[in-house]
mmCIF file with all atom_site columns, C-alpha atoms in Angstrom:
data_model
loop_
_atom_site.group_PDB
_atom_site.id
_atom_site.type_symbol
_atom_site.label_atom_id
_atom_site.label_alt_id
_atom_site.label_comp_id
_atom_site.label_asym_id
_atom_site.label_entity_id
_atom_site.label_seq_id
_atom_site.pdbx_PDB_ins_code
_atom_site.Cartn_x
_atom_site.Cartn_y
_atom_site.Cartn_z
_atom_site.occupancy
_atom_site.B_iso_or_equiv
_atom_site.pdbx_formal_charge
_atom_site.auth_seq_id
_atom_site.auth_comp_id
_atom_site.auth_asym_id
_atom_site.auth_atom_id
_atom_site.pdbx_PDB_model_num
ATOM 1  C CA . LYS A 1 1  ? -4.739  -23.673 -0.906  1.00 0.00 ? 1  LYS A CA 1
ATOM 2  C CA . GLU A 1 2  ? -5.804  -23.720 2.744   1.00 0.00 ? 2  GLU A CA 1
ATOM 3  C CA . SER A 1 3  ? -2.165  -23.725 3.834   1.00 0.00 ? 3  SER A CA 1
ATOM 4  C CA . TYR A 1 4  ? -1.439  -20.680 1.689   1.00 0.00 ? 4  TYR A CA 1
ATOM 5  C CA . GLU A 1 5  ? -4.475  -18.821 3.031   1.00 0.00 ? 5  GLU A CA 1
ATOM 6  C CA . LYS A 1 6  ? -3.456  -19.666 6.608   1.00 0.00 ? 6  LYS A CA 1
ATOM 7  C CA . PHE A 1 7  ? 0.097   -18.506 5.850   1.00 0.00 ? 7  PHE A CA 1
ATOM 8  C CA . CYS A 1 8  ? -1.148  -15.168 4.447   1.00 0.00 ? 8  CYS A CA 1
ATOM 9  C CA . GLU A 1 9  ? -3.510  -14.677 7.367   1.00 0.00 ? 9  GLU A CA 1
ATOM 10 C CA . THR A 1 10 ? -0.727  -15.357 9.873   1.00 0.00 ? 10 THR A CA 1
ATOM 11 C CA . LEU A 1 11 ? 1.600   -12.851 8.206   1.00 0.00 ? 11 LEU A CA 1
ATOM 12 C CA . GLY A 1 12 ? -1.119  -10.272 7.536   1.00 0.00 ? 12 GLY A CA 1
ATOM 13 C CA . ILE A 1 13 ? -0.787  -10.490 3.772   1.00 0.00 ? 13 ILE A CA 1
ATOM 14 C CA . LEU A 1 14 ? -3.865  -9.255  1.932   1.00 0.00 ? 14 LEU A CA 1
ATOM 15 C CA . PRO A 1 15 ? -4.856  -9.974  -1.684  1.00 0.00 ? 15 PRO A CA 1
ATOM 16 C CA . HIS A 1 16 ? -2.330  -8.798  -4.292  1.00 0.00 ? 16 HIS A CA 1
ATOM 17 C CA . GLY A 1 17 ? 0.437   -9.286  -1.726  1.00 0.00 ? 17 GLY A CA 1
ATOM 18 C CA . ILE A 1 18 ? -0.073  -6.016  0.137   1.00 0.00 ? 18 ILE A CA 1
ATOM 19 C CA . THR A 1 19 ? 0.145   -5.646  3.892   1.00 0.00 ? 19 THR A CA 1
ATOM 20 C CA . CYS A 1 20 ? -2.268  -3.831  6.180   1.00 0.00 ? 20 CYS A CA 1
ATOM 21 C CA . THR A 1 21 ? 0.182   -0.906  6.297   1.00 0.00 ? 21 THR A CA 1
ATOM 22 C CA . GLU A 1 22 ? 0.325   -0.717  2.506   1.00 0.00 ? 22 GLU A CA 1
ATOM 23 C CA . LYS A 1 23 ? -3.472  -0.790  2.425   1.00 0.00 ? 23 LYS A CA 1
ATOM 24 C CA . GLN A 1 24 ? -3.456  2.120   4.899   1.00 0.00 ? 24 GLN A CA 1
ATOM 25 C CA . ILE A 1 25 ? -1.045  4.079   2.679   1.00 0.00 ? 25 ILE A CA 1
ATOM 26 C CA . LEU A 1 26 ? -3.213  3.482   -0.392  1.00 0.00 ? 26 LEU A CA 1
ATOM 27 C CA . GLN A 1 27 ? -6.311  4.558   1.545   1.00 0.00 ? 27 GLN A CA 1
ATOM 28 C CA . ILE A 1 28 ? -4.619  7.801   2.625   1.00 0.00 ? 28 ILE A CA 1
ATOM 29 C CA . LEU A 1 29 ? -3.579  8.497   -0.967  1.00 0.00 ? 29 LEU A CA 1
ATOM 30 C CA . LYS A 1 30 ? -7.093  7.766   -2.193  1.00 0.00 ? 30 LYS A CA 1
ATOM 31 C CA . ASP A 1 31 ? -8.663  10.064  0.403   1.00 0.00 ? 31 ASP A CA 1
ATOM 32 C CA . ARG A 1 32 ? -6.195  12.955  -0.005  1.00 0.00 ? 32 ARG A CA 1
ATOM 33 C CA . GLY A 1 33 ? -5.379  12.710  -3.695  1.00 0.00 ? 33 GLY A CA 1
ATOM 34 C CA . SER A 1 34 ? -1.627  13.068  -3.232  1.00 0.00 ? 34 SER A CA 1
ATOM 35 C CA . CYS A 1 35 ? 0.782   13.336  -0.308  1.00 0.00 ? 35 CYS A CA 1
ATOM 36 C CA . THR A 1 36 ? 4.372   14.167  0.430   1.00 0.00 ? 36 THR A CA 1
ATOM 37 C CA . LEU A 1 37 ? 6.467   11.579  2.201   1.00 0.00 ? 37 LEU A CA 1
ATOM 38 C CA . ALA A 1 38 ? 6.292   13.730  5.350   1.00 0.00 ? 38 ALA A CA 1
ATOM 39 C CA . MET A 1 39 ? 2.477   13.790  5.184   1.00 0.00 ? 39 MET A CA 1
ATOM 40 C CA . LEU A 1 40 ? 2.335   9.994   4.837   1.00 0.00 ? 40 LEU A CA 1
ATOM 41 C CA . SER A 1 41 ? 4.750   9.642   7.716   1.00 0.00 ? 41 SER A CA 1
ATOM 42 C CA . ALA A 1 42 ? 2.619   11.863  9.956   1.00 0.00 ? 42 ALA A CA 1
ATOM 43 C CA . SER A 1 43 ? -0.573  10.057  8.943   1.00 0.00 ? 43 SER A CA 1
ATOM 44 C CA . THR A 1 44 ? 0.743   6.532   9.471   1.00 0.00 ? 44 THR A CA 1
ATOM 45 C CA . GLY A 1 45 ? 3.144   7.081   12.353  1.00 0.00 ? 45 GLY A CA 1
ATOM 46 C CA . LEU A 1 46 ? 5.912   5.410   10.346  1.00 0.00 ? 46 LEU A CA 1
ATOM 47 C CA . SER A 1 47 ? 9.273   6.965   9.656   1.00 0.00 ? 47 SER A CA 1
ATOM 48 C CA . PRO A 1 48 ? 9.833   8.352   6.163   1.00 0.00 ? 48 PRO A CA 1
ATOM 49 C CA . SER A 1 49 ? 12.631  5.840   5.610   1.00 0.00 ? 49 SER A CA 1
ATOM 50 C CA . SER A 1 50 ? 10.330  2.958   6.549   1.00 0.00 ? 50 SER A CA 1
ATOM 51 C CA . ILE A 1 51 ? 7.661   4.124   4.116   1.00 0.00 ? 51 ILE A CA 1
ATOM 52 C CA . ARG A 1 52 ? 10.233  4.649   1.369   1.00 0.00 ? 52 ARG A CA 1
ATOM 53 C CA . ALA A 1 53 ? 12.136  1.383   1.803   1.00 0.00 ? 53 ALA A CA 1
ATOM 54 C CA . ASP A 1 54 ? 9.622   -1.061  3.250   1.00 0.00 ? 54 ASP A CA 1
ATOM 55 C CA . HIS A 1 55 ? 6.260   -0.123  1.790   1.00 0.00 ? 55 HIS A CA 1
ATOM 56 C CA . GLY A 1 56 ? 6.571   2.446   -0.973  1.00 0.00 ? 56 GLY A CA 1
ATOM 57 C CA . LEU A 1 57 ? 9.005   0.367   -2.977  1.00 0.00 ? 57 LEU A CA 1
ATOM 58 C CA . TYR A 1 58 ? 6.551   -2.539  -3.248  1.00 0.00 ? 58 TYR A CA 1
ATOM 59 C CA . LEU A 1 59 ? 3.651   -0.227  -4.109  1.00 0.00 ? 59 LEU A CA 1
ATOM 60 C CA . LEU A 1 60 ? 5.774   1.423   -6.815  1.00 0.00 ? 60 LEU A CA 1
ATOM 61 C CA . ARG A 1 61 ? 6.934   -1.889  -8.288  1.00 0.00 ? 61 ARG A CA 1
ATOM 62 C CA . LYS A 1 62 ? 3.366   -3.143  -8.521  1.00 0.00 ? 62 LYS A CA 1
ATOM 63 C CA . ASN A 1 63 ? 2.192   0.166   -10.050 1.00 0.00 ? 63 ASN A CA 1
ATOM 64 C CA . PHE A 1 64 ? -0.209  0.808   -7.152  1.00 0.00 ? 64 PHE A CA 1
ATOM 65 C CA . MET A 1 65 ? 1.431   4.158   -6.402  1.00 0.00 ? 65 MET A CA 1
ATOM 66 C CA . GLN A 1 66 ? 3.440   6.702   -8.395  1.00 0.00 ? 66 GLN A CA 1
ATOM 67 C CA . ILE A 1 67 ? 5.756   9.508   -7.387  1.00 0.00 ? 67 ILE A CA 1
ATOM 68 C CA . ASP A 1 68 ? 5.607   12.740  -9.333  1.00 0.00 ? 68 ASP A CA 1
ATOM 69 C CA . GLY A 1 69 ? 6.843   15.181  -6.728  1.00 0.00 ? 69 GLY A CA 1
ATOM 70 C CA . LYS A 1 70 ? 4.187   13.774  -4.389  1.00 0.00 ? 70 LYS A CA 1
ATOM 71 C CA . ARG A 1 71 ? 2.947   10.235  -3.929  1.00 0.00 ? 71 ARG A CA 1
ATOM 72 C CA . LYS A 1 72 ? -0.304  9.396   -5.724  1.00 0.00 ? 72 LYS A CA 1
ATOM 73 C CA . ILE A 1 73 ? -2.462  6.304   -5.982  1.00 0.00 ? 73 ILE A CA 1
ATOM 74 C CA . THR A 1 74 ? -2.752  4.848   -9.488  1.00 0.00 ? 74 THR A CA 1
ATOM 75 C CA . SER A 1 75 ? -5.837  3.325   -11.080 1.00 0.00 ? 75 SER A CA 1
ATOM 76 C CA . ASP A 1 76 ? -4.331  -0.104  -10.332 1.00 0.00 ? 76 ASP A CA 1
ATOM 77 C CA . GLY A 1 77 ? -3.932  0.954   -6.712  1.00 0.00 ? 77 GLY A CA 1
ATOM 78 C CA . ARG A 1 78 ? -7.595  1.975   -6.572  1.00 0.00 ? 78 ARG A CA 1
ATOM 79 C CA . LYS A 1 79 ? -8.632  -1.423  -7.944  1.00 0.00 ? 79 LYS A CA 1
ATOM 80 C CA . VAL A 1 80 ? -6.502  -3.234  -5.366  1.00 0.00 ? 80 VAL A CA 1
ATOM 81 C CA . LEU A 1 81 ? -7.893  -1.100  -2.566  1.00 0.00 ? 81 LEU A CA 1
ATOM 82 C CA . THR A 1 82 ? -11.432 -1.893  -3.656  1.00 0.00 ? 82 THR A CA 1
ATOM 83 C CA . SER A 1 83 ? -10.697 -5.621  -3.709  1.00 0.00 ? 83 SER A CA 1
ATOM 84 C CA . VAL A 1 84 ? -9.311  -5.690  -0.157  1.00 0.00 ? 84 VAL A CA 1
ATOM 85 C CA . GLU A 1 85 ? -12.022 -3.605  1.508   1.00 0.00 ? 85 GLU A CA 1
#
């Protein structure tokens, strides 16, 4: 277990497998309610394609975020955010 924790710490993996960037995205969605991809890009400094391919896909697969025109945090995403704060 110590090896796994050290591994996650080294790679910046937080509980539930999210990264610090994904935590930041969830926090923005929690604070704003919903955001366009362009708004998330401006808020994080990441390119829209990076958010879509690298971070959003994982958050969608895990049901931490949903897209219904705009990106929104789900109740599961709120729980995860609470557990990593």
